[in-house]
Structures are given as structure tokens and as C-alpha cells.
GROMACS .gro file of C-alpha atoms in nm:
model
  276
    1UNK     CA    1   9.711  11.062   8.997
    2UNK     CA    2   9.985  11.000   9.252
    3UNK     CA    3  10.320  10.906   9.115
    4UNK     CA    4  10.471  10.639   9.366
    5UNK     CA    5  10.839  10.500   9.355
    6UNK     CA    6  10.849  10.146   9.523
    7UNK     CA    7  11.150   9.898   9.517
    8UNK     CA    8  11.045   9.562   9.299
    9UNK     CA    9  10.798   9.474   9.040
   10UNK     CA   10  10.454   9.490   9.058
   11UNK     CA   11  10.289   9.256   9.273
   12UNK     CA   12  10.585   9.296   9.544
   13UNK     CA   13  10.519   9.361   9.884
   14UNK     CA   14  10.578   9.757   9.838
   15UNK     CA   15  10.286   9.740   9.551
   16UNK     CA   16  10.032   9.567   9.807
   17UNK     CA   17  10.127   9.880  10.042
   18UNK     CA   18  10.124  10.117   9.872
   19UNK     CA   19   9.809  10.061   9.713
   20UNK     CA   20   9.679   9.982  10.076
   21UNK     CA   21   9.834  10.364  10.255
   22UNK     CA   22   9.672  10.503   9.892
   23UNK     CA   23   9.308  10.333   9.931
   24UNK     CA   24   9.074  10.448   9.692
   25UNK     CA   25   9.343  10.682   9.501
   26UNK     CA   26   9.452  10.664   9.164
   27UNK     CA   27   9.811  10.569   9.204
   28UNK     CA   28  10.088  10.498   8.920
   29UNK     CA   29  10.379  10.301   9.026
   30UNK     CA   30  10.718  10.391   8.939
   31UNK     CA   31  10.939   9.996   8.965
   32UNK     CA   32  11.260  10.035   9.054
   33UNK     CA   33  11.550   9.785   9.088
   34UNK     CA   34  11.665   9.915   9.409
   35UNK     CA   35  11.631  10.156   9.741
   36UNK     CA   36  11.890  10.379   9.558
   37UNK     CA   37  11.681  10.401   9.251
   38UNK     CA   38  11.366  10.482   9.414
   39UNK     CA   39  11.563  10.796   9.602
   40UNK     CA   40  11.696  10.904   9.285
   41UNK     CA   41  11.367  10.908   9.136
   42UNK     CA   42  11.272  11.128   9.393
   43UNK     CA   43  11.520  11.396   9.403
   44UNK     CA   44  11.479  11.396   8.994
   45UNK     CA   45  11.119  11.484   8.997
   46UNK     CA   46  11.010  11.622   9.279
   47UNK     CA   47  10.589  11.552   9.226
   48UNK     CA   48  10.690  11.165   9.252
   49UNK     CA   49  10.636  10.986   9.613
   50UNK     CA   50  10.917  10.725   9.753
   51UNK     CA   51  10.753  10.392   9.918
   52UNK     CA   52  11.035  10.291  10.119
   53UNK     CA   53  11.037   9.934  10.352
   54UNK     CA   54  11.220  10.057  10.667
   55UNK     CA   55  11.234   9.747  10.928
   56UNK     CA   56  11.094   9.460  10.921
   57UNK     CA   57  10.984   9.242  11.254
   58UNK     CA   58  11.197   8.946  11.211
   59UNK     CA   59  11.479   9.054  10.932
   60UNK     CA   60  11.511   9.411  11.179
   61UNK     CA   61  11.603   9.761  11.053
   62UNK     CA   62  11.720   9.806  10.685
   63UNK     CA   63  12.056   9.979  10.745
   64UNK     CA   64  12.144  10.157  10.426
   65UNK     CA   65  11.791  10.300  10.399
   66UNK     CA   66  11.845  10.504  10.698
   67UNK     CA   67  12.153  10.597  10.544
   68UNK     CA   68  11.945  10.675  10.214
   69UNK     CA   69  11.702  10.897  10.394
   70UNK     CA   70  11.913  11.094  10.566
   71UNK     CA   71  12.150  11.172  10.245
   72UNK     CA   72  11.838  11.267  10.031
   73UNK     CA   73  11.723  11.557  10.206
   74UNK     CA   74  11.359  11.364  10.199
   75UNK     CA   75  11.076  11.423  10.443
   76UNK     CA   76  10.872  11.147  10.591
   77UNK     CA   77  10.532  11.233  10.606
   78UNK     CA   78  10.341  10.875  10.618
   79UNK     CA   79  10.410  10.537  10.718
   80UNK     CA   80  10.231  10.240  10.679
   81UNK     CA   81  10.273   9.840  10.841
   82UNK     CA   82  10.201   9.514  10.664
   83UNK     CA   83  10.106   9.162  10.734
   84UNK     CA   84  10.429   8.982  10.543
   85UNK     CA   85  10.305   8.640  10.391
   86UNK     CA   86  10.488   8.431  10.180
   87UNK     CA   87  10.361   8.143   9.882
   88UNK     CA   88  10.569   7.934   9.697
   89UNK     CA   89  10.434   7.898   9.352
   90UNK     CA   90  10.528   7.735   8.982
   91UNK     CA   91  10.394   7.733   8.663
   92UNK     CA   92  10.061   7.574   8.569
   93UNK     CA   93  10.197   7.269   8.454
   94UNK     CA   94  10.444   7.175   8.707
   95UNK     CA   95  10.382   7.014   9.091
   96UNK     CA   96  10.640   6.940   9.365
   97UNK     CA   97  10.788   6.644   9.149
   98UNK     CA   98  10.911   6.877   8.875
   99UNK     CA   99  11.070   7.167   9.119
  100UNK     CA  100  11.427   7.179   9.161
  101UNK     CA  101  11.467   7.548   9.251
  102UNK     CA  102  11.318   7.805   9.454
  103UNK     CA  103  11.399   8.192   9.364
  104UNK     CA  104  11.295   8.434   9.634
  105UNK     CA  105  11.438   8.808   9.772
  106UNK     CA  106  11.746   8.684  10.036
  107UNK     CA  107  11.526   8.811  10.289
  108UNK     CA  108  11.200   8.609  10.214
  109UNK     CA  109  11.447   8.293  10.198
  110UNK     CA  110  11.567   8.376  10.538
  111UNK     CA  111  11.165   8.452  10.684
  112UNK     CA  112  11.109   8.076  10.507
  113UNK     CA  113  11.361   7.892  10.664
  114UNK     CA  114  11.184   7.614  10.832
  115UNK     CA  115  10.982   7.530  10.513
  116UNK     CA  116  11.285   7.532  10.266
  117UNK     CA  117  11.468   7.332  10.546
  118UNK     CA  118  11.205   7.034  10.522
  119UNK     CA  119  11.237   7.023  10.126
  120UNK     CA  120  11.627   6.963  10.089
  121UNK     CA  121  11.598   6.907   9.724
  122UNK     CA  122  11.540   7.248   9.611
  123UNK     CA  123  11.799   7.496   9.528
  124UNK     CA  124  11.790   7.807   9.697
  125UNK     CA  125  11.886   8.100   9.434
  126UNK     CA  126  11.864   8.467   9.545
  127UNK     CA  127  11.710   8.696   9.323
  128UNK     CA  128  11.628   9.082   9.389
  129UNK     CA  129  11.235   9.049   9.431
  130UNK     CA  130  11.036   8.830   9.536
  131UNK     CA  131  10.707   8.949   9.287
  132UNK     CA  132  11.021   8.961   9.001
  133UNK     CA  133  11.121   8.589   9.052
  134UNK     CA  134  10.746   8.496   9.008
  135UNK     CA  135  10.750   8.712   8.664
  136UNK     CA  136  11.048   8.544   8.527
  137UNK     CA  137  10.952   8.217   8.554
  138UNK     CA  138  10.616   8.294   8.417
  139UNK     CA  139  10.718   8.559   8.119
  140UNK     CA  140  11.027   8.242   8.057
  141UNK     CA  141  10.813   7.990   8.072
  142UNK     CA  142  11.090   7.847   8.360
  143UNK     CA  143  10.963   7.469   8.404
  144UNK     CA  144  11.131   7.334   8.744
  145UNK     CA  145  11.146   7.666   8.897
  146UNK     CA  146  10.941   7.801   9.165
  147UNK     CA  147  10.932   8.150   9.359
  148UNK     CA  148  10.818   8.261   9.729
  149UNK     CA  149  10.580   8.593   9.697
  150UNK     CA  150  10.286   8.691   9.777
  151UNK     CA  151   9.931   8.499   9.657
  152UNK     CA  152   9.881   8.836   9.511
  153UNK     CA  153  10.190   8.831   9.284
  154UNK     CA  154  10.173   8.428   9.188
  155UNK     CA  155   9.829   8.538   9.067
  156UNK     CA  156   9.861   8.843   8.928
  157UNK     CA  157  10.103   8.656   8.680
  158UNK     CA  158   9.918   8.360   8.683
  159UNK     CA  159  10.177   8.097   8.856
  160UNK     CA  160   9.990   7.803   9.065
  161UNK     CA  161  10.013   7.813   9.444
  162UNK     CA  162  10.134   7.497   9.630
  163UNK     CA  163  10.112   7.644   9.923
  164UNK     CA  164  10.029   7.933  10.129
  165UNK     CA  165  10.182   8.140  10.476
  166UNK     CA  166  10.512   7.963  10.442
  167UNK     CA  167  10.710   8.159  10.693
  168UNK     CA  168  10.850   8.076  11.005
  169UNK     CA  169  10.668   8.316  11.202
  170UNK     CA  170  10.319   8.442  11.152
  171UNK     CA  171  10.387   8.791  11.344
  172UNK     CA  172  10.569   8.905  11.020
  173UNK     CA  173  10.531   9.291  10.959
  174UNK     CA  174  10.717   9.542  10.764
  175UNK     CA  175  10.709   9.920  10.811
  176UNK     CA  176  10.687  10.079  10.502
  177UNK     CA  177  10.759  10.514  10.508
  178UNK     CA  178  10.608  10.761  10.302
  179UNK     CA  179  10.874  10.998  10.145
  180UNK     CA  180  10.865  11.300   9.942
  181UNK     CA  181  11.064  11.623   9.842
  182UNK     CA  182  11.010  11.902  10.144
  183UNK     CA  183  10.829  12.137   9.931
  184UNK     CA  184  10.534  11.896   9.908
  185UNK     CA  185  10.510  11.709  10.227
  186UNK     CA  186  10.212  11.965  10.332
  187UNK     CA  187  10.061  11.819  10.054
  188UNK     CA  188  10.055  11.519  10.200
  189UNK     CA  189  10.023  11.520  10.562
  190UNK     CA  190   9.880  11.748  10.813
  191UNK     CA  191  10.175  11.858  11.077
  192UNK     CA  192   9.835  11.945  11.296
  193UNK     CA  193   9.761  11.590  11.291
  194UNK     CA  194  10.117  11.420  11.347
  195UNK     CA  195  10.164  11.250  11.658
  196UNK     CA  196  10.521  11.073  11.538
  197UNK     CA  197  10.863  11.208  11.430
  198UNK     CA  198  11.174  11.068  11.342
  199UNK     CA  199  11.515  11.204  11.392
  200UNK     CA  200  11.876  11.141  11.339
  201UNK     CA  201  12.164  11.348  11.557
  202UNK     CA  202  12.486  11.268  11.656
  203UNK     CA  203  12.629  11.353  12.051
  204UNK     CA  204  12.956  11.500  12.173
  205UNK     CA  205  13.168  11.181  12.312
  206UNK     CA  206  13.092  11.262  12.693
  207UNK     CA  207  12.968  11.074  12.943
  208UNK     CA  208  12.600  11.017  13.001
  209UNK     CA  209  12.478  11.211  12.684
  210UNK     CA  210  12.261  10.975  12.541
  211UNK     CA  211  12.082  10.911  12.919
  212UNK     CA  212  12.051  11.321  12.965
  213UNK     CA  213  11.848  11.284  12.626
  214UNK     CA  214  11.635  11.052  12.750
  215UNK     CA  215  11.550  11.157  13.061
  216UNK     CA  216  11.467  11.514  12.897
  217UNK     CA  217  11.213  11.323  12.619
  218UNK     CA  218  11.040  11.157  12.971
  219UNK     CA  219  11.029  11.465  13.129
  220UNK     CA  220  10.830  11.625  12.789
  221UNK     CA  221  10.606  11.286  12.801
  222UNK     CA  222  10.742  11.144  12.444
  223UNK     CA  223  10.792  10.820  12.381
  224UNK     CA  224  11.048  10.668  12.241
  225UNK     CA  225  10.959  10.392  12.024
  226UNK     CA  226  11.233  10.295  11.818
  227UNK     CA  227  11.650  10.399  11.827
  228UNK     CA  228  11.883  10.279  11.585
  229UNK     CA  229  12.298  10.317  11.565
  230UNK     CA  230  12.516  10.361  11.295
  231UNK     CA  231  12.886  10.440  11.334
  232UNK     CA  232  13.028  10.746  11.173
  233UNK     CA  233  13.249  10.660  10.888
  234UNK     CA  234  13.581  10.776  10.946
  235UNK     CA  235  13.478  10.884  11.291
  236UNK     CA  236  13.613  10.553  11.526
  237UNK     CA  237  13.386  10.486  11.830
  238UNK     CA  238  13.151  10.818  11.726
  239UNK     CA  239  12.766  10.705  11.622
  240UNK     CA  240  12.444  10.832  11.498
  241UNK     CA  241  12.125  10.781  11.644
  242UNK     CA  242  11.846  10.759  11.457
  243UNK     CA  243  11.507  10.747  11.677
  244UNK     CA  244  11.104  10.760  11.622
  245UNK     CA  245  10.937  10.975  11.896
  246UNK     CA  246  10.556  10.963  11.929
  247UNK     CA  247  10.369  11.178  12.153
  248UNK     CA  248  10.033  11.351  12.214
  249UNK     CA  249  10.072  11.707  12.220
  250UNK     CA  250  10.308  11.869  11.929
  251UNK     CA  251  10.354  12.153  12.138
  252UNK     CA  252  10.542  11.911  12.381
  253UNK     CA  253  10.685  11.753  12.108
  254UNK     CA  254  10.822  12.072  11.961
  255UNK     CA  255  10.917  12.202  12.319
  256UNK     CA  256  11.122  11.890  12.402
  257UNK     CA  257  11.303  11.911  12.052
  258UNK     CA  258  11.427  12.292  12.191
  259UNK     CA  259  11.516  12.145  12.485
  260UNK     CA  260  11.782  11.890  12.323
  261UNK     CA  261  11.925  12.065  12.052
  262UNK     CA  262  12.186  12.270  12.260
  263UNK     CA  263  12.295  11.883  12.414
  264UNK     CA  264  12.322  11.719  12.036
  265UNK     CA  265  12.541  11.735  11.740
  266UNK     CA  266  12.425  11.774  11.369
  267UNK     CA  267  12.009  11.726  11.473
  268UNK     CA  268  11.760  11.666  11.193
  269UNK     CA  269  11.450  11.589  11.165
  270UNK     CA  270  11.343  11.339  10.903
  271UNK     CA  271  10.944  11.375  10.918
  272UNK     CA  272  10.656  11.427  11.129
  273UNK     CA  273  10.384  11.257  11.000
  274UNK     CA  274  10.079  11.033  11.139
  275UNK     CA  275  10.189  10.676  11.301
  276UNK     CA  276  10.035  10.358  11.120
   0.00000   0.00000   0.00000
């Protein structure tokens, strides 16, 4: 049985992938509060798995789990991406006469924006999962209350749906990584079979360094599919860059990695795993 640390209760959007990236393994989920939780579960006991949301299409990256990731000493070695729809739902009992508020994760609210816009009379309360405000109001018996989840979660703790695929947009995916302690990531990937890596590094302040990069991972034939930011605290004007690479050959791969070390500061890699 796989031990699997997610962020939110079950029947949250990091239950419905993990049990999808697990299919047809026995899994047992570890709920944690928060992204800092999950990371600390993983550093305590190194035979548990972190389930980790990473960006999402519309809300974008999620800053501090970079920041997370790289801190932890955690390898990647999986990532998965998920079809994000959202249900409003209530107890049994109660209809769209009764509801006053609606309790949702801040970032659900925001992907719902349109639909909570047309129904001014409910009040928008932020809680810290959107599976978790379902299970209040049901375990509370919270009359007047309703939460935006997943179908899965409103019935999974048997809450009525008043209606489904709520959010604004309907191209609403979150990438989800697989993370794990480095002494058992070749338990759970194949580095034979990667064909994406992520990386953070920093670069000297000099003209043209990130383009010399660049040019180097085109001459190698990687891709570069995502880069991300984030400034150096305490460092004014000095950033790092965290990037996912994907590419067909690893011994390119691992040939264009030589090839920008001596031009980078501080490189690490974060995982090299299979792309969803």
C-alpha cells in the first residue's frame, strides 16, 4: 500500500488525482491542512509520497510550492493533469431559497466568478478546501450553507447538487507533481523512461545570460515548456528560475545540462520523471 500526502480532505481535487496517477493501486491518503504539512510529512517518513498541485491553467503557478520543493530536498518523479470542475451543493433538505452562503477554497471562488456574480445574495466565505467546506456543512448539519467541490465530494458526503461545471472556463486543468524522498524515487519512476525535468538555478547578473541558456537548450533540441521567476530574498533585482525541460533523448538532455552548468549559479535539479 502506497502512503500518499495530499493537501485537503478526502474528496478534494488532490484525492480524485491521486487516486487517478495511482489507478488500480492500493493507496492510503495522508490529509493534510496545508502544502507545508504535506512536505513535512514527507521529510518525517521517508516511505510516504507528497501529491502536490503545482499550477493551475487559469489561477497560474502556485508560488510558495516552488519555494516548498526546492527547500525540501524532494525529487519529482511523476506528474499528473486534471480536468478542474466545480458543483455547488447543500444539504438534502435545503434548495436555492434557503442558501445564504457559499464556502469554497479562495481559488475555486475566483474559477466561479461569473456564476457567484449572477446570485448576489449569497455570501462568499473562504474556507481552506473545497471537499472540507462540503464536510462541514454535512457533519454540522449547516442549513443555509452551500459549498463549490467536486460532484465527487458533494456525494461522497452526501450533500445535493444544484448544479454542475460552474466555472467560468471549461479548459480548467491543474498539474498535480509526484514527490518523494531521493532514496526512493527509483522506486517510483524509471530515469530510462523520463522524457521531462525540472530545474531551478540562479545566473550571475550579466548581460544576456538567460538568452545564452536558451539558445544552448535549442541547440541540444529541449524544449522548454514552462519558466517561472522568483526574486531572491535579500538579493534586490537577483532571481531564480525555475523551468520544465522535455526532450527525447536523455543523453541530450543530460549533455545539454553539462553544457549550462559552468554559465549558472546554484543549479538543481528537482526531478526527471515521465510528462502527464
Amino acid at each position: 500500500m502506497k502512503r500518499i500526502a495530499i493537501q485537503g480532505e478526502i474528496g478534494s481535487f488532490h484525492d480524485i488525482a491521486a487516486h487517478e496517477y495511482f489507478k488500480d493501486e492500493e493507496i492510503q491518503l495522508i490529509c493534510c491542512a496545508t502544502f507545508d504539512e504535506v512536505f513535512k510529512n514527507i521529510n518525517r517518513d521517508p516511505t510516504i509520497i507528497g501529491f502536490c498541485a503545482i499550477e493551475n491553467t487559469i489561477a497560474g503557478s502556485i508560488l510558495h510550492n516552488y519555494d516548498l520543493l526546492r527547500k525540501s530536498g524532494c525529487t519529482i518523479v511523476g506528474e499528473h493533469k486534471l480536468h478542474i470542475k466545480h458543483s455547488i451543493c447543500c444539504l438534502p433538505d435545503d434548495g436555492w431559497t434557503q442558501l445564504q452562503e457559499v464556502h469554497s477554497h479562495p481559488v475555486a471562488l475566483a474559477q466561479c466568478s461569473i456564476f457567484l456574480s449572477s446570485h448576489p445574495q449569497l455570501k462568499i466565505v473562504q474556507s481552506e478546501d473545497t471537499a472540507g467546506s462540503a464536510a462541514y456543512i454535512a457533519r454540522h448539519q449547516m442549513h443555509g450553507w452551500a459549498a463549490i467541490c467536486s460532484s465527487y465530494a458533494a456525494d461522497l458526503y452526501g450533500m445535493k447538487v444544484l448544479k454542475d461545471d460552474i466555472h467560468d472556463n471549461k479548459h480548467n486543468f491543474t498539474r498535480f507533481l509526484v514527490i518523494t524522498r531521493p532514496q526512493k524515487a527509483d522506486l517510483l519512476r524509471s530515469i530510462d523512461m523520463s522524457n521531462k525535468a525540472s530545474l531551478v538555478f540562479t545566473l550571475p547578473d550579466e548581460e544576456g545570460s538567460l538568452s545564452k541558456i536558451l539558445t544552448i537548450l535549442s541547440f541540444y533540441d529541449i524544449n522548454l515548456s514552462k519558466i517561472q521567476s522568483l526574486p531572491i530574498v535579500g538579493h534586490e533585482w537577483e532571481y531564480m528560475f525555475y523551468v520544465d525541460l522535455t526532450y527525447d533523448s536523455i543523453i541530450r538532455y543530460r549533455q545539454s545540462i553539462d553544457a549550462i552548468t559552468p554559465l549558472v549559479k546554484n543549479i538543481t535539479i528537482l526531478g526527471e520523471y515521465e510528462k502527464a
